[in-house]
Amino acid sequence: MSDTQTDQVLKIAVIPGDGTGPEVTDEAMKVLRAVAELEGITYETELLDWGGERYLRTGEIIPEGGLDHLRSFDAIFLGAVGHPDVPPGVLEKGLLLEIRFQLDQYINLRPVKLYPGVETPLKDKGPEDIDFVVVRENTEDLYCGTGGFLKKGTPDEVAVQTALFTRKGCERCIRWAFEYTRRRNNPKGKRLTLVAKTNVLTYGHDLWWRTFQEVAREYPDVEADYNHVDACCMWMVKNPEYYDVIVTTNMFGDIITDLGAILQGGMGVAAGGNINPDPGGTSMFEPMGGSAPKYTGQGVINPIAAIGAMAMLLEHSGYPKAAQRVMNAIQYVTGNKMKSQAAGRMGYSTSQVGDLVVEAL
Ligand code: IPM
Ligand code: MN
């Protein structure tokens, strides 16, 4: 794939979602409009009103035929899910996880990169130290929703929640991570660290461990490394520069990527991609921060994560030059303009930050 695909139309489904989702989505779209013009990219968007408001109005999260409709796009941009009037889990499971699972977006790609000018809580660490990528498996583990209750509501209640791992599921993720590490081609050396808990999860993570060792033999140019997840949390704080690419299971990946997000300046900055790398697969890109209901409509939320998610969308849709241009603009703005990455303390409104990125393009 290359930037020479200018004869094609990039079809993007846009789900602004709940809370501040629409505000940050507007800025990502503004940047897309500008970079598409500069790079000669032809694109089409379709706005989908899925999320909490629609659910409360209609009782429906994804409308009939909605998933098939999504499959007809090249990519999906998602603002945020989560509504204060909808019980926890309903929209997460019914929208976000449903799309990840049904579209088989088996890679959750989460770069942990400290941009210039952005404050990290780590003492004496800078952009050259905090620059790694987490490849999180995105369709298995505790997220598969297997389990149940026995004697619910009684003092003898039992709850079972099962983590599910398959050879196919871990192998495709591990192989993709090796390929990605190879492509990333870190000048400091190519290293892929498996993060798991083989000393306790002696079935599921044994499968991961054995598969990792086997696949590693096909990539002699990549150092195949292993950390227990608890030690990884310690090293991410103490020596983040150690990491190049991490590959990990869904649940641990969820947890360590929030740690990663705070190292890179918080939820206002962190972006991720839910990727189906198979031919014809549709991937979804999103800022990692939630819907932040308390900031809704005030124009104070940071759109940098959403703009970063748009850069990832461009990169993975075959427009790496446009993606790099957006990434450079983001880093110019964080390095030279913004006071802080925290909501309400940026020194600019949400839409002004979007304008600054457009100017910097
Ligand atoms: C994330 C989120 C989701 C997850 C929630 C909203 C279901 O925390 O994307 O990391 O756990 O995967
Ligand atoms: Mn999470």
Short mmCIF file of C-alpha atoms in Angstrom, two decimals, residues 16-356:
data_model
loop_
_atom_site.label_atom_id
_atom_site.label_comp_id
_atom_site.label_asym_id
_atom_site.label_seq_id
_atom_site.Cartn_x
_atom_site.Cartn_y
_atom_site.Cartn_z
CA PRO A 16 -18.69 10.23 17.19
CA GLY A 17 -20.46 8.48 20.10
CA ASP A 18 -21.10 9.94 23.52
CA GLY A 19 -20.00 12.80 25.77
CA THR A 20 -16.96 14.59 24.41
CA GLY A 21 -16.66 12.04 21.57
CA PRO A 22 -18.34 14.32 19.02
CA GLU A 23 -16.14 17.32 19.96
CA VAL A 24 -12.86 15.48 19.48
CA THR A 25 -14.20 13.74 16.36
CA ASP A 26 -14.89 17.17 14.82
CA GLU A 27 -11.23 18.12 15.23
CA ALA A 28 -10.00 14.81 13.81
CA MET A 29 -12.27 15.36 10.79
CA LYS A 30 -11.00 18.92 10.41
CA VAL A 31 -7.44 17.63 10.25
CA LEU A 32 -8.46 14.86 7.83
CA ARG A 33 -10.07 17.45 5.54
CA ALA A 34 -6.91 19.54 5.53
CA VAL A 35 -4.40 16.75 5.06
CA ALA A 36 -6.53 15.10 2.37
CA GLU A 37 -6.48 18.33 0.41
CA LEU A 38 -2.70 18.71 0.80
CA GLU A 39 -1.97 15.09 -0.09
CA GLY A 40 -4.63 14.65 -2.76
CA ILE A 41 -6.54 11.96 -0.88
CA THR A 42 -10.13 11.37 -1.94
CA TYR A 43 -12.33 10.22 0.89
CA GLU A 44 -15.95 9.81 1.87
CA THR A 45 -17.39 9.72 5.35
CA GLU A 46 -20.68 8.49 6.72
CA LEU A 47 -21.78 9.63 10.14
CA LEU A 48 -23.38 6.97 12.35
CA ASP A 49 -25.32 8.14 15.42
CA TRP A 50 -24.60 4.99 17.46
CA GLY A 51 -24.07 5.40 21.19
CA GLY A 52 -25.80 6.17 24.46
CA GLU A 53 -28.27 8.81 23.23
CA ARG A 54 -29.58 6.61 20.46
CA TYR A 55 -29.76 3.62 22.81
CA LEU A 56 -31.82 5.58 25.35
CA ARG A 57 -34.11 6.79 22.57
CA THR A 58 -34.58 3.53 20.67
CA GLY A 59 -33.33 0.71 22.90
CA GLU A 60 -30.99 -0.29 20.10
CA ILE A 61 -27.20 -0.06 20.20
CA ILE A 62 -26.18 -1.30 16.76
CA PRO A 63 -29.08 -1.17 14.32
CA GLU A 64 -30.11 -4.20 12.29
CA GLY A 65 -27.54 -4.88 9.58
CA GLY A 66 -25.19 -2.35 11.15
CA LEU A 67 -22.18 -4.65 11.40
CA ASP A 68 -22.46 -5.66 7.75
CA HIS A 69 -22.74 -2.00 6.86
CA LEU A 70 -19.52 -1.31 8.80
CA ARG A 71 -17.76 -4.07 6.89
CA SER A 72 -18.33 -2.14 3.68
CA PHE A 73 -16.01 0.67 4.83
CA ASP A 74 -12.22 0.85 4.59
CA ALA A 75 -11.96 2.11 8.16
CA ILE A 76 -13.96 3.27 11.15
CA PHE A 77 -13.32 6.28 13.35
CA LEU A 78 -14.83 6.10 16.84
CA GLY A 79 -15.01 9.11 19.18
CA ALA A 80 -16.02 7.63 22.55
CA VAL A 81 -18.57 5.33 24.16
CA GLY A 82 -20.06 5.65 27.64
CA HIS A 83 -23.15 7.51 28.82
CA PRO A 84 -23.90 8.47 32.44
CA ASP A 85 -27.53 7.26 32.13
CA VAL A 86 -26.61 3.85 30.73
CA PRO A 87 -25.38 1.19 33.19
CA PRO A 88 -21.69 0.31 32.88
CA GLY A 89 -20.92 -2.46 30.42
CA VAL A 90 -23.98 -2.05 28.19
CA LEU A 91 -22.45 0.24 25.57
CA GLU A 92 -18.94 -1.11 26.07
CA LYS A 93 -20.10 -4.64 25.34
CA GLY A 94 -22.85 -3.75 22.89
CA LEU A 95 -20.89 -1.33 20.76
CA LEU A 96 -17.12 -1.26 21.25
CA LEU A 97 -16.48 -4.92 22.05
CA GLU A 98 -19.17 -6.04 19.60
CA ILE A 99 -17.40 -4.25 16.74
CA ARG A 100 -13.96 -5.51 17.83
CA PHE A 101 -15.22 -9.10 17.99
CA GLN A 102 -17.58 -9.23 15.03
CA LEU A 103 -15.16 -7.49 12.69
CA ASP A 104 -12.40 -9.71 14.05
CA GLN A 105 -10.15 -6.76 14.87
CA TYR A 106 -7.68 -9.03 16.59
CA ILE A 107 -4.91 -6.49 17.06
CA ASN A 108 -5.20 -3.58 19.45
CA LEU A 109 -2.27 -1.35 18.59
CA ARG A 110 -1.34 1.23 21.19
CA PRO A 111 1.71 3.39 20.67
CA VAL A 112 3.20 4.86 23.85
CA LYS A 113 5.06 7.89 22.60
CA LEU A 114 5.92 11.00 24.58
CA TYR A 115 5.57 13.98 22.23
CA PRO A 116 7.85 16.99 22.57
CA GLY A 117 6.68 19.49 25.18
CA VAL A 118 4.40 16.98 26.90
CA GLU A 119 4.83 16.40 30.60
CA THR A 120 5.34 12.85 31.83
CA PRO A 121 5.01 11.89 35.50
CA LEU A 122 8.36 10.09 35.18
CA LYS A 123 11.28 12.02 36.60
CA ASP A 124 14.22 12.59 34.22
CA LYS A 125 12.58 10.87 31.23
CA GLY A 126 11.99 12.52 27.88
CA PRO A 127 10.68 11.74 24.38
CA GLU A 128 13.83 9.71 23.59
CA ASP A 129 13.05 7.39 26.56
CA ILE A 130 9.32 6.90 26.13
CA ASP A 131 8.68 5.51 22.67
CA PHE A 132 7.35 1.98 22.48
CA VAL A 133 4.32 0.17 21.15
CA VAL A 134 1.96 -2.29 22.79
CA VAL A 135 0.34 -4.94 20.60
CA ARG A 136 -2.64 -6.17 22.60
CA GLU A 137 -4.60 -9.25 21.53
CA ASN A 138 -8.16 -7.99 21.06
CA THR A 139 -10.64 -10.88 20.73
CA GLU A 140 -9.99 -13.44 23.49
CA ASP A 141 -9.06 -13.80 27.17
CA LEU A 142 -11.46 -12.57 29.88
CA TYR A 143 -13.11 -10.37 27.27
CA CYS A 144 -14.91 -13.27 25.60
CA GLY A 145 -17.69 -12.98 28.21
CA THR A 146 -17.74 -16.66 29.19
CA GLY A 147 -18.98 -17.35 32.69
CA GLY A 148 -21.97 -17.35 34.94
CA PHE A 149 -23.42 -17.24 38.41
CA LEU A 150 -24.54 -19.99 40.74
CA LYS A 151 -26.89 -19.23 43.63
CA LYS A 152 -26.90 -15.58 42.62
CA GLY A 153 -27.83 -13.16 45.36
CA THR A 154 -27.38 -15.70 48.16
CA PRO A 155 -24.54 -15.94 50.69
CA ASP A 156 -23.34 -19.03 48.78
CA GLU A 157 -23.08 -17.20 45.48
CA VAL A 158 -20.45 -18.41 43.02
CA ALA A 159 -19.26 -16.37 40.04
CA VAL A 160 -17.15 -17.84 37.26
CA GLN A 161 -15.47 -15.74 34.58
CA THR A 162 -13.32 -17.70 32.19
CA ALA A 163 -10.30 -16.54 30.24
CA LEU A 164 -10.27 -18.16 26.83
CA PHE A 165 -7.12 -18.56 24.74
CA THR A 166 -6.74 -20.31 21.40
CA ARG A 167 -3.69 -21.34 19.45
CA LYS A 168 -5.01 -19.54 16.39
CA GLY A 169 -5.79 -16.40 18.39
CA CYS A 170 -2.42 -16.06 20.03
CA GLU A 171 -0.43 -17.16 17.00
CA ARG A 172 -1.92 -14.59 14.64
CA CYS A 173 -1.35 -11.83 17.17
CA ILE A 174 2.21 -12.91 17.96
CA ARG A 175 3.09 -13.26 14.28
CA TRP A 176 1.68 -9.81 13.52
CA ALA A 177 3.71 -8.38 16.41
CA PHE A 178 6.93 -9.89 15.06
CA GLU A 179 6.18 -8.49 11.61
CA TYR A 180 5.40 -5.10 13.13
CA THR A 181 8.64 -5.10 15.16
CA ARG A 182 10.56 -5.93 12.02
CA ARG A 183 8.86 -3.09 10.09
CA ARG A 184 9.35 -0.62 12.92
CA ASN A 185 13.05 -1.40 12.64
CA ASN A 186 14.14 0.36 15.80
CA PRO A 187 17.70 1.67 15.31
CA LYS A 188 18.43 0.74 18.95
CA GLY A 189 17.68 -2.90 18.08
CA LYS A 190 14.54 -4.82 17.30
CA ARG A 191 13.06 -6.34 20.45
CA LEU A 192 9.66 -7.96 20.99
CA THR A 193 8.77 -8.54 24.64
CA LEU A 194 6.02 -11.03 25.47
CA VAL A 195 4.24 -9.81 28.59
CA ALA A 196 2.27 -12.50 30.42
CA LYS A 197 2.14 -14.39 33.72
CA THR A 198 3.50 -17.84 32.92
CA ASN A 199 4.35 -18.51 36.57
CA VAL A 200 0.67 -18.52 37.56
CA LEU A 201 -1.45 -18.85 34.41
CA THR A 202 0.10 -22.20 33.63
CA TYR A 203 -2.40 -23.15 30.90
CA GLY A 204 -3.41 -20.12 28.90
CA HIS A 205 -0.11 -18.33 29.16
CA ASP A 206 1.81 -21.54 28.63
CA LEU A 207 0.08 -21.70 25.26
CA TRP A 208 1.16 -18.11 24.59
CA TRP A 209 4.72 -18.85 25.71
CA ARG A 210 5.12 -21.96 23.55
CA THR A 211 3.60 -20.23 20.53
CA PHE A 212 5.85 -17.21 21.06
CA GLN A 213 8.97 -19.40 21.15
CA GLU A 214 7.93 -21.21 17.96
CA VAL A 215 7.07 -18.10 15.97
CA ALA A 216 10.25 -16.37 17.21
CA ARG A 217 12.34 -18.90 15.26
CA GLU A 218 11.01 -17.35 12.03
CA TYR A 219 12.33 -13.92 13.10
CA PRO A 220 16.00 -14.35 14.04
CA ASP A 221 16.56 -10.59 13.48
CA VAL A 222 14.16 -9.75 16.32
CA GLU A 223 15.17 -10.30 19.94
CA ALA A 224 12.44 -12.44 21.54
CA ASP A 225 12.14 -11.29 25.13
CA TYR A 226 9.81 -12.11 28.05
CA ASN A 227 8.55 -10.18 31.09
CA HIS A 228 6.00 -11.15 33.71
CA VAL A 229 3.25 -8.53 33.69
CA ASP A 230 3.89 -7.34 37.25
CA ALA A 231 7.58 -6.80 36.52
CA CYS A 232 6.64 -5.07 33.26
CA CYS A 233 4.61 -2.49 35.22
CA MET A 234 7.69 -1.76 37.28
CA TRP A 235 10.02 -1.52 34.27
CA MET A 236 7.63 0.67 32.30
CA VAL A 237 8.01 3.24 35.08
CA LYS A 238 11.66 2.71 35.92
CA ASN A 239 13.16 2.02 32.47
CA PRO A 240 10.62 2.73 29.72
CA GLU A 241 13.50 3.09 27.24
CA TYR A 242 14.01 -0.68 27.54
CA TYR A 243 10.91 -1.41 25.47
CA ASP A 244 10.57 -1.48 21.72
CA VAL A 245 7.41 -3.55 21.07
CA ILE A 246 5.37 -5.45 23.67
CA VAL A 247 2.93 -8.21 22.72
CA THR A 248 0.41 -9.23 25.34
CA THR A 249 -2.96 -10.75 26.14
CA ASN A 250 -6.20 -8.78 26.06
CA MET A 251 -6.73 -8.19 29.79
CA PHE A 252 -3.13 -7.41 30.66
CA GLY A 253 -2.92 -5.26 27.55
CA ASP A 254 -5.91 -3.24 28.73
CA ILE A 255 -4.22 -2.54 32.04
CA ILE A 256 -0.67 -1.82 30.92
CA THR A 257 -1.82 0.50 28.14
CA ASP A 258 -3.49 2.79 30.68
CA LEU A 259 -0.16 2.87 32.50
CA GLY A 260 1.46 3.59 29.14
CA ALA A 261 -1.07 6.35 28.43
CA ILE A 262 -0.20 8.21 31.61
CA LEU A 263 3.53 7.93 30.83
CA GLN A 264 2.89 9.67 27.52
CA GLY A 265 0.88 12.49 29.04
CA GLY A 266 -2.54 11.02 29.67
CA MET A 267 -5.81 10.19 27.99
CA GLY A 268 -5.80 13.44 26.05
CA VAL A 269 -2.87 12.15 24.02
CA ALA A 270 -3.17 8.35 23.77
CA ALA A 271 -4.66 6.80 20.63
CA GLY A 272 -5.22 3.25 19.52
CA GLY A 273 -6.22 1.10 16.60
CA ASN A 274 -8.39 -2.02 16.54
CA ILE A 275 -6.98 -3.71 13.51
CA ASN A 276 -8.16 -6.54 11.34
CA PRO A 277 -5.04 -7.03 9.22
CA ASP A 278 -6.61 -9.61 6.91
CA PRO A 279 -7.32 -8.67 3.28
CA GLY A 280 -10.62 -6.82 3.20
CA GLY A 281 -10.66 -6.44 6.99
CA THR A 282 -12.10 -3.23 8.44
CA SER A 283 -10.16 -1.58 11.25
CA MET A 284 -11.32 0.97 13.81
CA PHE A 285 -9.33 3.84 15.31
CA GLU A 286 -10.13 5.68 18.51
CA PRO A 287 -8.75 8.04 21.10
CA MET A 288 -8.19 6.03 24.28
CA GLY A 289 -9.90 8.48 26.64
CA GLY A 290 -13.54 7.82 27.43
CA SER A 291 -16.56 10.04 26.88
CA ALA A 292 -15.61 12.34 29.82
CA PRO A 293 -19.24 13.40 30.51
CA LYS A 294 -18.27 16.16 32.93
CA TYR A 295 -16.44 18.07 30.20
CA THR A 296 -19.11 17.62 27.52
CA GLY A 297 -19.92 20.67 25.45
CA GLN A 298 -17.40 22.98 27.10
CA GLY A 299 -14.77 22.94 24.39
CA VAL A 300 -12.04 22.07 26.90
CA ILE A 301 -11.28 18.46 26.02
CA ASN A 302 -7.97 17.64 24.34
CA PRO A 303 -8.41 16.52 20.72
CA ILE A 304 -4.78 15.43 20.24
CA ALA A 305 -5.59 11.76 20.93
CA ALA A 306 -8.39 11.83 18.37
CA ILE A 307 -6.15 13.52 15.80
CA GLY A 308 -3.48 10.90 16.55
CA ALA A 309 -6.09 8.18 15.98
CA MET A 310 -6.85 9.76 12.60
CA ALA A 311 -3.12 9.62 11.78
CA MET A 312 -3.16 5.91 12.63
CA LEU A 313 -6.21 5.44 10.42
CA LEU A 314 -4.39 7.06 7.50
CA GLU A 315 -1.25 5.01 8.13
CA HIS A 316 -3.17 1.74 8.17
CA SER A 317 -5.36 2.65 5.21
CA GLY A 318 -2.36 3.07 2.93
CA TYR A 319 -1.51 6.75 3.37
CA PRO A 320 1.70 6.73 5.45
CA LYS A 321 2.89 10.08 4.10
CA ALA A 322 -0.29 11.83 5.16
CA ALA A 323 -0.11 10.06 8.52
CA GLN A 324 3.46 11.26 9.07
CA ARG A 325 2.45 14.77 8.16
CA VAL A 326 -0.28 14.72 10.81
CA MET A 327 2.10 13.23 13.39
CA ASN A 328 4.67 15.96 12.67
CA ALA A 329 1.99 18.63 13.02
CA ILE A 330 0.81 17.17 16.33
CA GLN A 331 4.36 17.23 17.66
CA TYR A 332 4.90 20.80 16.49
CA VAL A 333 1.75 21.86 18.35
CA THR A 334 2.52 19.99 21.60
CA GLY A 335 6.12 21.17 21.48
CA ASN A 336 5.52 24.83 20.65
CA LYS A 337 1.95 25.81 21.45
CA MET A 338 0.07 23.88 24.09
CA LYS A 339 0.57 24.65 27.79
CA SER A 340 -0.68 21.28 29.01
CA GLN A 341 -2.42 18.18 27.72
CA ALA A 342 -5.00 18.23 30.51
CA ALA A 343 -8.64 19.17 29.79
CA GLY A 344 -9.19 22.87 30.46
CA ARG A 345 -5.49 23.64 30.85
CA MET A 346 -4.29 23.47 27.25
CA GLY A 347 -4.17 27.26 26.85
CA TYR A 348 -6.57 26.78 23.92
CA SER A 349 -10.04 25.43 23.31
CA THR A 350 -10.66 22.05 21.70
CA SER A 351 -11.29 23.60 18.29
CA GLN A 352 -8.32 25.98 18.57
CA VAL A 353 -6.03 22.99 19.10
CA GLY A 354 -7.52 21.45 15.94
CA ASP A 355 -6.86 24.73 14.08
CA LEU A 356 -3.25 24.78 15.30
#
